[in-house]
Amino acid sequence: MTRCRVHVLFESSSDGRPYASSHIRLLRPLTHPALHHAVQLSSGPALAAEEVDIVIVDRLWRSDVTLDGAAALIEEIRQRGARLLYSLDDNLLALKGERKDFDLTQARQDVLMAFLQHADLVVVSTDRLQDVIRPFSRNTLVIPNYLDERLLAGGRDRARGSVHIDSGVLRRQAGRMTIGYMGTRTHDVDLRMIAPALRNVCNRHDGRVAVELVGVMTRSETLSLLHGLPCRVIEPGAVYTEYPAFLPWFVATCRWDIALAPLADTELNRCKSDIKFLDYAALGAAGLYSRVPAYAETVQHGITGLLVDENPDAWEDAIEHLIARPARAMAMGALAQRYLFGRRVLAATPGARAWLDALTICHTGSE
């Protein structure tokens, strides 16, 4: 059977390496063994010279992209007789009003609209994001995020259901319980929202609670809010910064009892996915998640995690609830992990195979 020739124009940093979202959404699924028979993949920051059936443009593609450049790319794709699939995992239309540190100029907004309007198919990560972009695109499809079990310890066997996922042993050592938070450097504001809760919990359980952070911590006001707490920032070495190396490092390094996922209820965040729930489930940690659509539509409250209202008192109460109930915390983490390997890894159904539908729809132009 002839394989579909797909080229991914991933969004990248200045060093030309794909962002984590590009790996999660495109490169890992499209190179998964489940699609080997159907997809011949190439990727890079520029269009390949080889013949191609479908070109996938990721988010804003290039930091220096212009409307003329986007139009030239779209025209070249058409001249080659290929189809254009546009991949979007954030409500970029809301960025200008909410993220002052993100340079979404009018020119870049025009690029975004060009890709939305000219794509044969737009693939997004959530139903709410689909609702936002549907007025600008003639053909849309939702594919949720999945983790690649190949990057997780024992992932292949667990995804096949051949390994029993035990609740394990409480990770605290010498009577200490570890509370963790992982986030990119754009999430200081979310961490600041729960900083008072962390301070009160640590003061109340002096010597019995430790806090570990991965990422974030770029603003001095965030550092000052956590000053004096039993808190350490864990930084992966340079060899672990790219996503295929980072995720195995994260799972192997972070032995957390409780994991925190605060997320402010904003227009931008309402369209975000539940990827952090999947990351924390991979740890087998009991997760506390903001009661926003990203988590409320996935997390089973009290079973695979706890949903928490957007105020420090609610976060403090939720953390205390799990500290006082370590057995429940263990069970919650184990059930979240079971959900992950049963339904939200690429080897699960539909998992990576969801992209076969997307490629078919894009190629034929109809659902």
Coordinates of C-alpha atoms in Angstrom, one line a residue, residues 24-292:
I24 CA 3.5 15.9 21.3
R25 CA 1.0 17.0 18.6
L26 CA 2.8 16.0 15.4
L27 CA 6.2 14.3 15.4
R28 CA 5.6 11.6 18.0
P29 CA 2.1 10.6 16.7
L30 CA 3.2 10.6 13.0
T31 CA 6.3 8.5 13.7
H32 CA 4.5 6.0 15.9
P33 CA 4.7 2.3 14.8
A34 CA 0.9 2.3 14.5
L35 CA 1.2 4.6 11.5
H36 CA 4.3 3.2 9.9
H37 CA 2.4 1.4 7.2
A38 CA 0.4 4.5 6.3
V39 CA 2.7 7.6 6.7
Q40 CA 6.0 8.5 5.2
L41 CA 7.1 11.5 7.3
S42 CA 9.6 14.2 6.8
S43 CA 10.0 17.4 8.9
G44 CA 11.9 20.6 9.3
P45 CA 11.6 24.4 9.5
A46 CA 11.4 24.6 5.6
L47 CA 9.5 22.8 2.9
A48 CA 11.3 19.7 1.6
A49 CA 12.2 19.4 -2.0
E50 CA 10.8 15.9 -2.3
E51 CA 7.3 15.3 -3.6
V52 CA 4.7 15.4 -0.8
D53 CA 1.0 14.8 -0.4
I54 CA 0.2 16.8 2.7
V55 CA 2.1 19.7 4.3
I56 CA 1.3 20.3 8.0
V57 CA 2.0 23.8 9.3
D58 CA 2.4 24.0 13.0
R59 CA 1.1 27.0 14.9
L60 CA 2.9 30.2 13.7
W61 CA 5.6 28.1 12.0
R62 CA 8.5 30.7 12.1
S63 CA 9.2 33.6 14.4
D64 CA 10.0 35.8 11.4
V65 CA 7.1 34.7 9.3
T66 CA 5.3 37.4 7.4
L67 CA 2.0 37.4 5.6
D68 CA 3.8 37.5 2.2
G69 CA 5.9 34.5 3.4
A70 CA 2.8 32.6 4.5
A71 CA 1.1 33.4 1.2
A72 CA 4.1 32.2 -0.8
L73 CA 4.2 28.9 1.2
I74 CA 0.5 28.3 0.6
E75 CA 0.9 29.0 -3.1
E76 CA 3.9 26.6 -3.3
I77 CA 1.9 23.9 -1.6
R78 CA -0.9 24.4 -4.1
Q79 CA 1.5 24.4 -7.1
R80 CA 2.9 21.0 -5.9
G81 CA -0.6 19.6 -5.9
A82 CA -0.4 19.0 -2.1
R83 CA -2.9 19.6 0.6
L84 CA -2.5 22.0 3.6
L85 CA -3.2 20.8 7.1
Y86 CA -2.9 23.4 9.8
S87 CA -2.2 22.3 13.4
L88 CA -3.2 24.6 16.4
D89 CA -3.1 23.8 20.1
D90 CA -3.7 27.2 21.6
N91 CA -6.2 30.0 21.3
L92 CA -3.6 32.4 19.7
L93 CA -6.4 34.8 19.0
A94 CA -6.6 35.6 22.8
L95 CA -2.8 36.0 23.2
K96 CA -2.7 39.8 22.5
G97 CA -5.1 40.7 25.3
E98 CA -3.7 38.3 27.9
R99 CA 0.0 37.8 27.3
K100 CA 1.9 41.1 27.2
D101 CA 5.2 39.1 26.9
F102 CA 4.1 37.4 23.6
D103 CA 4.7 39.5 20.5
L104 CA 1.5 38.7 18.6
T105 CA 1.8 41.6 16.2
Q106 CA -1.0 42.4 13.7
A107 CA 1.2 40.9 11.0
R108 CA 1.4 37.6 12.9
Q109 CA -2.3 37.7 13.5
D110 CA -2.8 38.0 9.7
V111 CA -0.5 35.0 9.2
L112 CA -2.7 33.0 11.7
M113 CA -5.8 34.0 9.8
A114 CA -4.3 33.1 6.4
F115 CA -3.4 29.6 7.6
L116 CA -6.9 29.1 9.2
Q117 CA -8.7 30.3 6.1
H118 CA -6.6 28.5 3.4
A119 CA -6.1 25.1 5.1
D120 CA -7.9 22.1 3.8
L121 CA -8.2 20.9 7.4
V122 CA -7.4 22.6 10.7
V123 CA -6.6 20.1 13.6
V124 CA -7.0 21.4 17.1
S125 CA -6.5 19.9 20.6
T126 CA -9.8 20.7 22.3
D127 CA -13.5 21.1 21.6
R128 CA -13.4 24.7 22.9
L129 CA -10.6 25.6 20.7
Q130 CA -12.5 24.2 17.8
D131 CA -15.5 26.4 18.7
V132 CA -13.2 29.5 18.6
I133 CA -11.6 28.8 15.2
R134 CA -14.6 27.3 13.4
P135 CA -15.9 30.6 12.1
F136 CA -12.5 31.1 10.3
S137 CA -12.0 27.7 8.9
R138 CA -14.1 25.5 6.6
N139 CA -13.0 22.2 7.9
T140 CA -11.9 21.4 11.5
L141 CA -11.2 18.3 13.5
V142 CA -10.3 17.7 17.2
I143 CA -7.5 15.3 18.1
P144 CA -6.8 15.3 21.9
N145 CA -3.2 15.1 23.2
Y146 CA -1.7 11.7 23.9
L147 CA 1.6 10.8 25.5
D148 CA 4.0 8.5 23.6
E149 CA 4.3 5.3 25.7
R150 CA 7.7 4.7 24.1
L151 CA 9.0 7.6 26.3
L152 CA 7.6 6.2 29.5
A153 CA 9.1 3.4 31.7
G154 CA 7.4 0.1 30.7
G155 CA 5.1 2.1 28.5
R156 CA 4.8 -0.4 25.7
D157 CA 3.8 -3.2 28.0
R158 CA 1.5 -1.1 30.1
A159 CA -0.3 0.2 27.0
R160 CA -0.9 -3.4 26.0
G161 CA -2.3 -4.1 29.4
S162 CA 0.2 -6.8 30.3
V163 CA 1.6 -5.1 33.4
H164 CA -0.3 -4.5 36.5
I165 CA -0.1 -0.9 37.7
D166 CA 0.4 -1.1 41.4
S167 CA -0.5 1.8 43.7
G168 CA 3.1 1.6 44.9
V169 CA 4.6 2.7 48.1
L170 CA 4.2 6.3 49.4
R171 CA 7.2 8.2 48.1
R172 CA 7.8 10.3 51.2
Q173 CA 11.1 9.6 52.9
A174 CA 11.9 10.1 56.6
G175 CA 8.3 11.2 57.1
R176 CA 8.3 13.9 54.4
M177 CA 5.8 14.3 51.6
T178 CA 6.9 15.9 48.3
I179 CA 4.6 18.4 46.5
G180 CA 5.6 19.2 42.9
Y181 CA 4.9 21.6 40.2
M182 CA 6.0 21.5 36.6
G183 CA 5.4 24.3 34.1
T184 CA 7.0 26.3 31.3
R185 CA 8.5 29.7 32.0
T186 CA 5.2 31.4 31.0
H187 CA 3.3 30.1 34.0
D188 CA 4.7 32.2 36.8
V189 CA 1.3 33.8 37.2
D190 CA -0.4 30.4 37.9
L191 CA 2.3 29.5 40.5
R192 CA 1.9 32.9 42.2
M193 CA -1.9 32.1 42.6
I194 CA -1.1 29.2 44.9
A195 CA 2.0 30.5 46.6
P196 CA 0.2 31.6 49.8
A197 CA -1.3 28.1 50.1
L198 CA 2.1 26.5 49.7
R199 CA 3.6 28.8 52.4
N200 CA 0.8 28.1 54.9
V201 CA 1.1 24.3 54.3
C202 CA 4.9 24.3 54.6
N203 CA 4.7 26.4 57.8
R204 CA 2.1 24.1 59.3
H205 CA 4.1 20.9 58.4
D206 CA 7.6 22.2 59.1
G207 CA 10.1 19.5 58.2
R208 CA 7.5 17.1 56.9
V209 CA 6.7 18.7 53.5
A210 CA 9.1 19.5 50.6
V211 CA 8.3 21.4 47.4
E212 CA 10.0 20.7 44.1
L213 CA 9.6 22.9 41.0
V214 CA 10.5 22.1 37.4
G215 CA 10.6 25.1 35.0
V216 CA 8.9 28.4 35.8
M217 CA 10.6 30.7 38.3
T218 CA 11.6 33.5 35.9
R219 CA 10.2 36.5 37.7
S220 CA 11.6 37.9 40.9
E221 CA 8.2 38.4 42.5
T222 CA 7.6 34.6 42.2
L223 CA 10.9 33.9 43.9
S224 CA 10.1 36.3 46.7
L225 CA 6.7 34.6 47.4
L226 CA 8.5 31.3 47.9
H227 CA 11.5 32.6 49.7
G228 CA 12.3 30.7 52.9
L229 CA 10.2 27.6 52.0
P230 CA 11.7 24.1 51.8
C231 CA 11.6 24.5 48.0
R232 CA 14.1 23.5 45.3
V233 CA 14.1 24.1 41.6
I234 CA 15.1 21.0 39.5
E235 CA 16.6 21.8 36.2
P236 CA 17.2 19.2 33.5
G237 CA 20.6 19.2 32.0
A238 CA 21.1 20.4 28.5
V239 CA 20.8 17.0 27.0
Y240 CA 17.3 16.7 28.5
T241 CA 15.8 19.9 27.3
E242 CA 14.2 18.6 24.1
Y243 CA 10.9 16.9 24.7
P244 CA 11.8 13.3 23.7
A245 CA 14.6 13.4 26.3
F246 CA 12.8 15.6 28.8
L247 CA 9.7 13.4 29.4
P248 CA 11.7 10.3 30.4
W249 CA 13.9 12.5 32.6
F250 CA 10.8 14.0 34.2
V251 CA 9.2 10.6 35.0
A252 CA 12.5 9.1 36.3
T253 CA 13.5 12.1 38.4
C254 CA 10.3 13.5 40.0
R255 CA 9.1 11.3 42.8
W256 CA 6.1 13.4 43.9
D257 CA 3.3 12.4 46.2
I258 CA 1.1 15.5 45.2
A259 CA 1.4 17.4 41.9
L260 CA -0.2 20.9 41.4
A261 CA -1.7 22.3 38.2
P262 CA -3.1 25.8 38.9
L263 CA -4.5 27.5 35.8
A264 CA -6.1 30.9 35.8
D265 CA -9.6 31.0 34.3
T266 CA -9.0 33.1 31.2
E267 CA -10.1 33.0 27.6
L268 CA -6.7 31.7 26.6
N269 CA -6.6 29.0 29.2
R270 CA -10.2 27.8 28.6
C271 CA -9.0 26.4 25.3
K272 CA -5.9 24.6 26.7
S273 CA -5.7 20.9 26.8
D274 CA -5.2 18.5 29.8
I275 CA -1.6 17.7 29.0
K276 CA -0.4 18.4 32.5
F277 CA -2.9 15.9 33.8
L278 CA -1.3 13.3 31.5
D279 CA 2.2 14.3 32.7
Y280 CA 1.3 14.0 36.3
A281 CA -0.5 10.7 35.7
A282 CA 2.7 9.3 34.2
L283 CA 4.3 10.0 37.6
G284 CA 1.5 8.2 39.4
A285 CA 1.1 11.4 41.5
A286 CA -2.1 12.6 43.1
G287 CA -2.9 15.7 41.1
L288 CA -4.7 18.9 42.1
Y289 CA -6.1 20.8 39.1
S290 CA -7.8 24.1 38.6
R291 CA -11.5 23.8 38.0
V292 CA -11.3 25.0 34.4

